[in-house]
């Protein structure tokens, strides 16, 4: 089991029965994309800010429903779809929406009318463009998520993160959180109401108050911060093959 740090190994061990002597802290190869020099993507050049929304799944896995399932683009109380689109348009922001593959069908057709400021990023588009999701993340200016572990990786970019926790209590009961206390491990503003969402996005861009907390967590979640995880994994595989041949 390849992990990012000792803490990551502990978390993974709580989810799957792989003993610690089978863990290898090498870093995750997909995170190497964060450290490469890159040109701006043509589709994003004309926007002032790029916001990625990546929630965890709520339904579909083992026919379970975890937390509260919402039909809103972003599941905060009193969400107003048109007002949110107007907010994005007025500020020239682009929202990239990447749902869990189990839930992509929920919004596929519905969001087409907002395509100039809300871009639905699904697995078919990524395959068509021959692009990994982690090649896109470095081009974003903010991550909005809920309880998804994607924010562990996004810490390496040290950019603002906003957490939607409208159903925190129910999610704790149904699926549970790996890390508590919640606020200590989530370095970003928390949102439950639509009006808060607008304010928080603006505030996070104008005054990012979680830089220090993110930097502290980066060292805990990531032993390596050099973009060379693929090289370490290749070397490890060669070592195993050489030992077996011997």
XYZ file of N, CA and C in Angstrom:
738
model
N 0.856 -1.187 0.000
C 0.000 0.000 0.000
C 0.889 1.233 0.000
N 0.786 2.058 -1.036
C 1.592 3.271 -1.147
C 0.861 4.412 -0.451
N 1.545 5.097 0.469
C 0.912 6.182 1.209
C 1.771 7.440 1.168
N 1.205 8.537 1.676
C 1.869 9.841 1.651
C 2.653 10.152 2.930
N 2.267 9.526 4.039
C 2.888 9.853 5.333
C 2.491 8.797 6.353
N 3.051 8.903 7.543
C 2.675 7.969 8.608
C 1.199 8.127 8.973
N 0.729 9.378 9.036
C -0.686 9.589 9.341
C -1.569 8.975 8.257
N -1.181 9.153 7.000
C -1.946 8.581 5.894
C -2.017 7.061 6.031
N -0.916 6.439 6.442
C -0.905 4.993 6.661
C -1.887 4.593 7.763
N -1.903 5.365 8.841
C -2.834 5.082 9.938
C -4.278 5.176 9.456
N -4.570 6.198 8.663
C -5.932 6.385 8.158
C -6.331 5.254 7.223
N -5.414 4.869 6.333
C -5.706 3.793 5.392
C -5.852 2.457 6.103
N -5.056 2.257 7.139
C -5.142 1.011 7.902
C -6.496 0.876 8.604
N -7.124 2.020 8.898
C -8.444 1.968 9.534
C -9.545 1.643 8.529
N -9.198 1.711 7.226
C -10.199 1.471 6.179
C -10.020 0.126 5.497
N -8.811 -0.429 5.526
C -8.559 -1.695 4.827
C -7.552 -2.537 5.611
N -7.732 -3.846 5.594
C -6.902 -4.734 6.433
C -5.549 -5.061 5.800
N -4.700 -4.053 5.652
C -3.350 -4.265 5.140
C -2.380 -3.899 6.255
N -1.567 -4.835 6.726
C -0.670 -4.564 7.862
C 0.368 -3.502 7.529
N 0.852 -2.817 8.551
C 1.777 -1.703 8.360
C 3.076 -2.116 7.677
N 3.506 -3.375 7.846
C 4.743 -3.787 7.182
C 4.569 -3.936 5.673
N 3.337 -3.766 5.215
C 3.057 -3.757 3.776
C 2.797 -2.336 3.265
N 3.000 -1.330 4.115
C 2.847 0.071 3.707
C 4.212 0.608 3.266
N 4.197 1.470 2.260
C 5.434 2.112 1.816
C 5.155 3.590 1.594
N 5.830 4.445 2.359
C 5.612 5.891 2.236
C 6.482 6.410 1.091
N 5.851 6.596 -0.066
C 6.553 7.079 -1.254
C 5.932 8.346 -1.819
N 4.731 8.675 -1.354
C 3.983 9.769 -1.966
C 3.132 9.235 -3.110
N 2.085 9.951 -3.463
C 1.160 9.517 -4.508
C 1.589 10.065 -5.864
N 1.834 9.195 -6.861
C 2.304 9.661 -8.168
C 1.417 10.723 -8.821
N 0.107 10.656 -8.640
C -0.769 11.645 -9.283
C -0.472 13.058 -8.776
N 0.031 13.173 -7.545
C 0.342 14.496 -7.007
C 1.557 15.133 -7.672
N 2.321 14.357 -8.434
C 3.470 14.916 -9.150
C 3.036 15.989 -10.139
N 1.791 15.910 -10.601
C 1.274 16.934 -11.524
C 1.317 18.333 -10.894
N 1.225 18.402 -9.571
C 1.194 19.692 -8.889
C 2.533 20.434 -8.975
N 3.599 19.722 -9.277
C 4.935 20.309 -9.229
C 5.527 20.565 -10.617
N 4.753 20.303 -11.663
C 5.261 20.490 -13.025
C 5.012 21.909 -13.512
N 5.937 22.409 -14.324
C 5.707 23.690 -14.985
C 4.590 23.502 -16.001
N 3.705 24.489 -16.100
C 2.537 24.313 -16.952
C 2.082 25.631 -17.557
N 1.541 25.540 -18.745
C 0.920 26.680 -19.391
C -0.553 26.707 -19.012
N -1.155 27.901 -18.941
C -2.595 27.961 -18.650
C -3.400 27.192 -19.693
N -4.429 26.485 -19.250
C -5.287 25.776 -20.183
C -6.103 26.781 -20.985
N -6.191 26.572 -22.278
C -6.872 27.526 -23.160
C -8.296 27.819 -22.724
N -9.015 26.780 -22.255
C -10.418 26.976 -21.878
C -10.589 27.906 -20.680
N -9.533 28.073 -19.886
C -9.651 28.820 -18.638
C -9.013 30.209 -18.704
N -8.390 30.546 -19.800
C -7.584 31.765 -19.862
C -8.385 33.041 -19.637
N -9.634 33.041 -20.001
C -10.421 34.283 -19.972
C -11.166 34.503 -18.659
N -10.963 33.613 -17.679
C -11.666 33.752 -16.406
C -10.745 34.336 -15.341
N -11.339 35.134 -14.468
C -10.560 35.753 -13.389
C -10.128 34.718 -12.360
N -11.046 33.828 -11.972
C -10.750 32.782 -10.993
C -11.421 31.477 -11.434
N -10.739 30.361 -11.126
C -11.275 29.032 -11.405
C -11.526 28.340 -10.072
N -12.765 27.914 -9.845
C -13.157 27.262 -8.599
C -13.516 25.814 -8.901
N -12.917 24.894 -8.178
C -13.242 23.476 -8.337
C -14.152 23.027 -7.205
N -15.301 22.432 -7.566
C -16.170 21.837 -6.553
C -16.106 20.321 -6.696
N -15.577 19.661 -5.670
C -15.437 18.208 -5.660
C -15.944 17.646 -4.343
N -17.190 17.200 -4.302
C -17.716 16.588 -3.068
C -17.453 15.085 -3.061
N -17.619 14.465 -1.907
C -17.617 13.019 -1.843
C -18.977 12.510 -2.303
N -19.094 11.210 -2.499
C -20.375 10.667 -2.959
C -21.363 10.581 -1.806
N -22.640 10.650 -2.161
C -23.699 10.550 -1.161
C -24.552 9.287 -1.361
N -24.621 8.812 -2.586
C -25.455 7.638 -2.844
C -24.854 6.839 -3.999
N -25.214 5.572 -4.053
C -24.775 4.734 -5.155
C -23.789 3.666 -4.733
N -22.983 3.918 -3.703
C -21.991 2.940 -3.267
C -22.659 1.901 -2.374
N -22.612 0.625 -2.798
C -23.235 -0.473 -2.056
C -24.702 -0.182 -1.751
N -25.351 0.595 -2.669
C -26.772 0.946 -2.542
C -27.075 1.675 -1.235
N -26.061 2.401 -0.727
C -26.254 3.145 0.516
C -26.449 4.625 0.225
N -27.096 5.296 1.152
C -27.202 6.749 1.101
C -26.541 7.292 2.358
N -25.524 8.146 2.158
C -24.728 8.610 3.287
C -24.805 10.128 3.381
N -25.155 10.648 4.535
C -25.400 12.071 4.659
C -26.725 12.417 4.000
N -26.898 13.671 3.636
C -28.135 14.119 2.993
C -27.910 14.318 1.502
N -28.800 13.767 0.691
C -28.703 13.904 -0.755
C -29.502 15.129 -1.175
N -28.849 16.047 -1.896
C -29.484 17.300 -2.302
C -29.536 17.387 -3.823
N -30.537 18.109 -4.346
C -30.595 18.309 -5.796
C -30.000 19.657 -6.189
N -29.388 20.366 -5.218
C -28.723 21.636 -5.507
C -27.325 21.378 -6.062
N -26.847 22.289 -6.904
C -25.494 22.167 -7.445
C -24.497 22.094 -6.297
N -24.643 23.007 -5.340
C -23.854 22.973 -4.115
C -24.846 22.887 -2.956
N -24.783 21.844 -2.157
C -25.837 21.567 -1.179
C -25.765 22.402 0.092
N -26.039 23.693 -0.035
C -26.167 24.558 1.135
C -27.630 24.962 1.270
N -28.012 25.364 2.463
C -29.401 25.769 2.688
C -29.745 27.001 1.859
N -30.946 27.002 1.296
C -31.478 28.139 0.518
C -30.648 28.435 -0.735
N -30.050 27.403 -1.313
C -29.258 27.603 -2.523
C -30.148 28.110 -3.653
N -29.676 29.162 -4.339
C -30.408 29.733 -5.468
C -29.549 29.584 -6.721
N -29.968 28.723 -7.605
C -29.177 28.371 -8.781
C -28.877 29.569 -9.671
N -29.902 30.363 -9.960
C -29.712 31.503 -10.857
C -28.871 32.599 -10.205
N -29.095 32.825 -8.915
C -28.290 33.831 -8.208
C -26.821 33.427 -8.161
N -26.586 32.151 -8.001
C -25.200 31.688 -7.963
C -24.552 31.839 -9.337
N -25.290 31.495 -10.373
C -24.772 31.676 -11.729
C -24.483 33.149 -11.990
N -25.386 34.040 -11.565
C -25.174 35.486 -11.743
C -23.923 35.952 -10.998
N -23.701 35.409 -9.805
C -22.501 35.737 -9.025
C -21.242 35.344 -9.793
N -21.240 34.144 -10.350
C -20.083 33.687 -11.130
C -19.870 34.575 -12.348
N -20.945 34.919 -13.004
C -20.863 35.725 -14.218
C -20.376 37.143 -13.921
N -20.910 37.757 -12.885
C -20.532 39.133 -12.527
C -19.052 39.235 -12.163
N -18.519 38.193 -11.555
C -17.120 38.216 -11.123
C -16.176 37.541 -12.123
N -16.764 37.030 -13.194
C -16.004 36.300 -14.215
C -15.272 35.107 -13.617
N -15.997 34.345 -12.775
C -15.475 33.116 -12.205
C -15.992 31.926 -13.007
N -15.221 30.859 -13.032
C -15.661 29.600 -13.621
C -15.717 28.550 -12.518
N -16.840 27.853 -12.427
C -16.971 26.748 -11.479
C -16.801 25.442 -12.244
N -15.798 24.667 -11.860
C -15.623 23.316 -12.388
C -16.298 22.359 -11.427
N -17.219 21.584 -11.941
C -17.983 20.667 -11.102
C -17.546 19.237 -11.398
N -16.885 18.614 -10.436
C -16.451 17.218 -10.603
C -17.091 16.366 -9.519
N -18.111 15.609 -9.916
C -18.802 14.741 -8.983
C -18.155 13.364 -8.969
N -18.486 12.593 -7.961
C -18.070 11.203 -7.929
C -18.717 10.494 -9.131
N -17.995 9.574 -9.792
C -18.558 8.881 -10.970
C -19.919 8.254 -10.728
N -20.197 7.840 -9.469
C -21.496 7.248 -9.158
C -22.634 8.254 -9.312
N -22.317 9.568 -9.292
C -23.373 10.580 -9.265
C -23.340 11.534 -10.461
N -22.471 11.276 -11.422
C -22.324 12.204 -12.539
C -23.616 12.387 -13.324
N -24.419 11.333 -13.426
C -25.647 11.408 -14.214
C -26.689 12.361 -13.660
N -26.556 12.756 -12.394
C -27.562 13.607 -11.764
C -27.642 14.996 -12.393
N -26.505 15.509 -12.916
C -26.460 16.896 -13.382
C -26.057 17.039 -14.847
N -25.818 15.938 -15.534
C -25.213 15.963 -16.863
C -25.963 16.876 -17.836
N -27.288 16.757 -17.900
C -28.087 17.558 -18.836
C -28.445 18.909 -18.245
N -28.741 18.919 -16.992
C -29.265 20.114 -16.319
C -28.326 21.313 -16.392
N -27.027 21.089 -16.339
C -26.077 22.190 -16.247
C -25.638 22.757 -17.593
N -26.124 22.190 -18.670
C -25.666 22.635 -19.993
C -25.989 24.109 -20.251
N -27.064 24.637 -19.672
C -27.448 26.027 -19.913
C -26.517 27.029 -19.229
N -25.671 26.548 -18.311
C -24.751 27.430 -17.600
C -23.302 27.250 -18.062
N -23.098 26.636 -19.203
C -21.767 26.149 -19.580
C -20.690 27.225 -19.687
N -21.100 28.512 -19.826
C -20.072 29.552 -19.914
C -19.423 29.862 -18.563
N -20.111 29.506 -17.445
C -19.518 29.758 -16.127
C -19.607 28.561 -15.180
N -20.265 27.504 -15.604
C -20.278 26.251 -14.837
C -19.942 25.131 -15.810
N -18.807 24.502 -15.576
C -18.313 23.477 -16.493
C -18.382 22.130 -15.797
N -19.175 21.231 -16.378
C -19.359 19.908 -15.795
C -18.252 18.994 -16.290
N -17.387 18.628 -15.380
C -16.209 17.828 -15.714
C -16.486 16.370 -15.348
N -16.737 15.531 -16.353
C -17.011 14.127 -16.066
C -15.926 13.231 -16.644
N -16.009 11.956 -16.350
C -14.941 11.034 -16.734
C -14.829 10.904 -18.250
N -15.976 11.020 -18.976
C -15.932 10.934 -20.431
C -15.097 12.061 -21.032
N -15.261 13.278 -20.509
C -14.493 14.414 -21.017
C -13.010 14.255 -20.722
N -12.699 13.751 -19.536
C -11.294 13.550 -19.185
C -10.653 12.507 -20.096
N -11.390 11.435 -20.375
C -10.869 10.393 -21.273
C -10.695 10.940 -22.682
N -11.670 11.714 -23.145
C -11.605 12.286 -24.492
C -10.399 13.205 -24.649
N -10.107 13.999 -23.618
C -8.987 14.938 -23.664
C -7.665 14.282 -23.264
N -7.726 12.984 -22.925
C -6.533 12.256 -22.475
C -5.845 13.006 -21.332
N -6.660 13.378 -20.352
C -6.170 14.210 -19.262
C -6.584 13.640 -17.914
N -5.677 13.700 -16.968
C -5.971 13.287 -15.600
C -6.541 14.470 -14.831
N -7.472 14.198 -13.935
C -8.066 15.263 -13.122
C -6.998 16.072 -12.391
N -5.944 15.407 -11.946
C -4.900 16.087 -11.175
C -4.005 16.986 -12.041
N -4.144 16.889 -13.349
C -3.492 17.854 -14.234
C -4.267 19.164 -14.283
N -5.541 19.108 -13.944
C -6.405 20.295 -13.968
C -6.361 21.044 -12.642
N -6.278 20.323 -11.543
C -6.329 20.959 -10.218
C -5.323 22.100 -10.039
N -4.088 22.000 -10.534
C -3.157 23.122 -10.342
C -3.585 24.404 -11.040
N -4.503 24.308 -11.997
C -4.979 25.494 -12.715
C -6.126 26.179 -11.980
N -6.592 25.592 -10.894
C -7.698 26.183 -10.142
C -7.162 27.113 -9.056
N -8.038 28.004 -8.578
C -7.663 28.984 -7.553
C -8.276 28.679 -6.197
N -9.224 27.741 -6.170
C -9.908 27.408 -4.922
C -10.542 26.040 -5.060
N -10.572 25.300 -3.954
C -11.305 24.043 -3.888
C -12.481 24.205 -2.942
N -13.663 23.786 -3.403
C -14.826 23.664 -2.524
C -15.119 22.171 -2.413
N -15.187 21.674 -1.194
C -15.486 20.265 -0.994
C -16.298 20.107 0.279
N -16.525 18.883 0.678
C -17.253 18.630 1.925
C -16.386 17.769 2.837
N -16.446 16.441 2.613
C -15.660 15.533 3.440
C -14.724 14.685 2.584
N -14.558 15.075 1.340
C -13.724 14.320 0.417
C -12.247 14.452 0.784
N -11.510 13.359 0.654
C -10.085 13.368 0.971
C -9.263 14.094 -0.090
N -9.901 14.578 -1.155
C -9.159 15.327 -2.175
C -8.449 16.529 -1.550
N -8.990 17.066 -0.466
C -8.365 18.256 0.119
C -7.012 17.933 0.748
N -6.789 16.654 1.138
C -5.457 16.275 1.626
C -4.401 16.572 0.558
N -4.705 16.194 -0.687
C -3.775 16.419 -1.798
C -3.707 17.896 -2.175
N -4.867 18.550 -2.161
C -4.939 19.967 -2.571
C -4.106 20.853 -1.651
N -3.840 20.390 -0.439
C -2.988 21.142 0.484
C -1.633 21.461 -0.144
N -1.141 20.579 -1.000
C 0.165 20.775 -1.625
C 0.203 22.036 -2.486
N -0.954 22.485 -2.950
C -1.019 23.712 -3.760
C -1.095 24.956 -2.885
N -1.427 24.775 -1.603
C -1.581 25.871 -0.643
C -2.463 27.002 -1.177
N -3.630 26.624 -1.624
C -4.643 27.573 -2.102
C -5.894 27.438 -1.242
N -6.769 28.444 -1.250
C -7.947 28.415 -0.369
C -8.826 27.188 -0.568
N -9.335 26.692 0.549
C -10.276 25.567 0.554
C -11.512 25.987 1.346
N -12.685 25.713 0.801
C -13.951 26.001 1.476
C -14.662 24.675 1.709
N -15.202 24.500 2.924
C -15.837 23.241 3.297
C -17.345 23.415 3.458
N -18.107 22.623 2.706
C -19.564 22.589 2.847
C -19.891 21.508 3.872
N -20.460 21.899 4.999
C -20.727 20.908 6.056
C -22.172 20.961 6.533
N -23.085 21.197 5.601
C -24.508 21.323 5.937
C -25.039 20.092 6.655
N -24.574 18.918 6.257
C -25.092 17.669 6.838
C -24.054 16.974 7.710
N -23.196 17.755 8.360
C -22.097 17.191 9.139
C -22.572 16.168 10.162
N -23.613 16.500 10.919
C -24.070 15.615 11.989
C -24.574 14.284 11.422
N -25.353 14.362 10.339
C -25.898 13.134 9.750
C -24.791 12.317 9.097
N -23.817 12.994 8.486
C -22.714 12.285 7.839
C -21.882 11.537 8.871
N -21.673 12.159 10.010
C -20.968 11.487 11.112
C -21.664 10.174 11.483
N -22.990 10.217 11.519
C -23.764 9.055 11.952
C -23.780 7.952 10.906
N -23.842 8.317 9.614
C -24.023 7.320 8.568
C -22.707 6.768 8.036
N -21.771 7.635 7.690
C -20.502 7.165 7.149
C -19.345 7.365 8.111
N -19.387 8.484 8.836
C -18.347 8.763 9.816
C -17.172 9.526 9.235
N -16.435 10.225 10.105
C -15.264 10.994 9.711
C -14.002 10.282 10.193
N -12.960 10.308 9.362
C -11.697 9.692 9.756
C -10.962 10.522 10.798
N -11.149 11.840 10.738
C -10.375 12.727 11.605
C -11.284 13.636 12.430
N -11.068 13.655 13.705
C -11.759 14.555 14.635
C -10.707 15.127 15.593
N -10.932 16.337 16.168
C -12.083 17.210 15.949
C -12.079 17.828 14.550
N -13.252 17.967 14.017
C -13.456 18.365 12.629
C -12.750 19.673 12.275
N -12.934 20.709 13.083
C -12.372 22.026 12.753
C -10.842 22.020 12.737
N -10.254 21.197 13.560
C -8.791 21.154 13.646
C -8.164 20.617 12.358
N -8.891 19.743 11.649
C -8.336 19.074 10.473
C -8.851 19.641 9.156
N -9.655 20.687 9.212
C -10.228 21.260 7.988
C -9.828 22.737 7.888
N -8.734 23.039 7.187
C -8.187 24.400 7.148
C -8.878 25.300 6.126
N -10.087 25.706 6.456
C -10.824 26.592 5.559
C -12.137 27.005 6.189
N -12.777 27.986 5.600
C -14.063 28.462 6.104
C -15.141 27.412 5.857
N -16.101 27.333 6.785
C -17.181 26.356 6.707
C -18.476 27.051 6.302
N -19.278 26.365 5.493
C -20.476 26.997 4.931
C -21.682 26.067 5.046
N -22.824 26.666 5.434
C -24.086 25.928 5.456
C -25.211 26.666 4.736
N -25.074 27.990 4.597
C -26.123 28.809 4.003
C -25.633 29.420 2.682
N -26.567 29.652 1.763
C -26.212 30.180 0.448
C -25.551 31.553 0.547
N -26.107 32.438 1.362
C -25.519 33.772 1.501
C -24.092 33.685 2.038
N -23.856 32.745 2.942
C -22.505 32.537 3.466
C -21.562 32.089 2.349
N -22.051 31.243 1.473
C -21.212 30.718 0.392
C -20.637 31.840 -0.457
N -21.484 32.793 -0.830
C -21.035 33.930 -1.647
C -19.979 34.738 -0.894
N -20.261 35.031 0.371
C -19.327 35.828 1.183
C -18.000 35.104 1.374
N -18.081 33.808 1.638
C -16.873 33.027 1.919
C -15.962 32.940 0.700
N -16.537 32.771 -0.469
C -15.727 32.731 -1.690
C -14.998 34.060 -1.863
N -15.726 35.155 -1.706
C -15.106 36.481 -1.833
C -14.014 36.682 -0.785
N -14.329 36.336 0.468
C -13.378 36.555 1.562
C -12.125 35.704 1.407
N -12.290 34.483 0.928
C -11.144 33.588 0.784
C -10.175 34.081 -0.277
N -10.703 34.749 -1.285
C -9.840 35.308 -2.323
C -9.186 36.614 -1.876
N -9.920 37.405 -1.093
C -9.397 38.716 -0.700
C -8.496 38.645 0.535
N -8.807 37.717 1.461
C -8.021 37.611 2.692
C -7.976 36.141 3.131
N -6.957 35.454 2.707
C -6.798 34.029 2.997
C -6.190 33.857 4.391
N -7.029 33.513 5.361
C -6.586 33.455 6.762
C -6.163 32.052 7.202
N -6.126 31.093 6.281
C -5.810 29.714 6.666
C -4.474 29.244 6.115
N -3.652 30.175 5.630
C -2.359 29.796 5.061
C -1.513 29.036 6.086
N -1.431 29.558 7.311
C -0.606 28.937 8.349
C -1.100 27.539 8.693
N -2.416 27.375 8.871
C -2.962 26.068 9.225
C -2.731 25.061 8.108
N -2.875 25.497 6.853
C -2.628 24.597 5.729
C -1.177 24.130 5.715
N -0.247 25.058 5.954
C 1.168 24.695 5.943
C 1.494 23.691 7.034
N 0.860 23.840 8.194
C 1.084 22.891 9.288
C 0.577 21.497 8.903
N -0.569 21.436 8.241
C -1.148 20.150 7.867
C -0.417 19.509 6.691
N 0.154 20.320 5.812
C 0.911 19.769 4.684
C 2.010 18.850 5.195
N 2.743 19.285 6.215
C 3.846 18.488 6.755
C 3.348 17.210 7.430
N 2.131 17.224 7.935
C 1.572 16.040 8.585
C 1.061 15.038 7.555
N 0.448 15.543 6.501
C -0.147 14.663 5.493
C 0.836 14.222 4.411
N 1.922 14.976 4.216
C 2.827 14.686 3.104
C 4.284 14.679 3.563
N 4.880 13.499 3.587
C 6.306 13.381 3.915
C 7.149 14.005 2.808
N 6.731 13.788 1.554
C 7.464 14.317 0.402
C 6.666 15.422 -0.273
N 7.363 16.477 -0.626
C 6.738 17.618 -1.312
C 7.659 18.052 -2.456
N 8.001 17.081 -3.317
C 9.015 17.340 -4.333
C 8.608 16.944 -5.751
N 7.431 16.349 -5.921
C 7.005 15.950 -7.258
C 7.751 14.756 -7.815
N 8.330 13.928 -6.939
C 9.130 12.790 -7.405
C 8.584 11.446 -6.911
N 7.306 11.394 -6.639
C 6.708 10.156 -6.136
C 6.743 9.046 -7.183
N 6.553 9.408 -8.449
C 6.607 8.410 -9.519
C 7.989 7.767 -9.589
N 9.022 8.600 -9.458
C 10.392 8.076 -9.482
C 10.630 7.115 -8.324
N 10.135 7.462 -7.148
C 10.321 6.584 -5.985
C 9.586 5.259 -6.184
N 8.380 5.334 -6.754
C 7.610 4.115 -6.983
C 8.301 3.228 -8.024
N 8.804 3.828 -9.081
C 9.526 3.061 -10.099
C 10.741 2.359 -9.488
N 11.485 3.087 -8.670
C 12.674 2.515 -8.030
C 12.285 1.365 -7.100
N 11.181 1.518 -6.396
C 10.714 0.481 -5.473
C 10.313 -0.779 -6.235
N 9.604 -0.604 -7.347
C 9.195 -1.757 -8.163
C 10.423 -2.484 -8.720
N 11.421 -1.718 -9.201
C 12.644 -2.327 -9.707
C 13.365 -3.097 -8.612
N 13.364 -2.543 -7.399
C 14.005 -3.210 -6.265
C 13.338 -4.556 -5.983
N 12.013 -4.573 -6.010
C 11.272 -5.819 -5.779
C 11.602 -6.850 -6.865
N 11.593 -6.408 -8.135
C 11.876 -7.315 -9.246
C 13.291 -7.873 -9.160
N 14.248 -7.015 -8.827
C 15.635 -7.467 -8.709
C 15.805 -8.477 -7.575
N 15.133 -8.221 -6.466
C 15.213 -9.147 -5.325
C 14.602 -10.507 -5.658
N 13.506 -10.471 -6.408
C 12.853 -11.722 -6.793
C 13.713 -12.521 -7.774
N 14.391 -11.811 -8.672
C 15.243 -12.491 -9.636
C 16.458 -13.111 -8.950
N 16.910 -12.431 -7.884
C 18.074 -12.938 -7.150
C 17.718 -14.221 -6.400
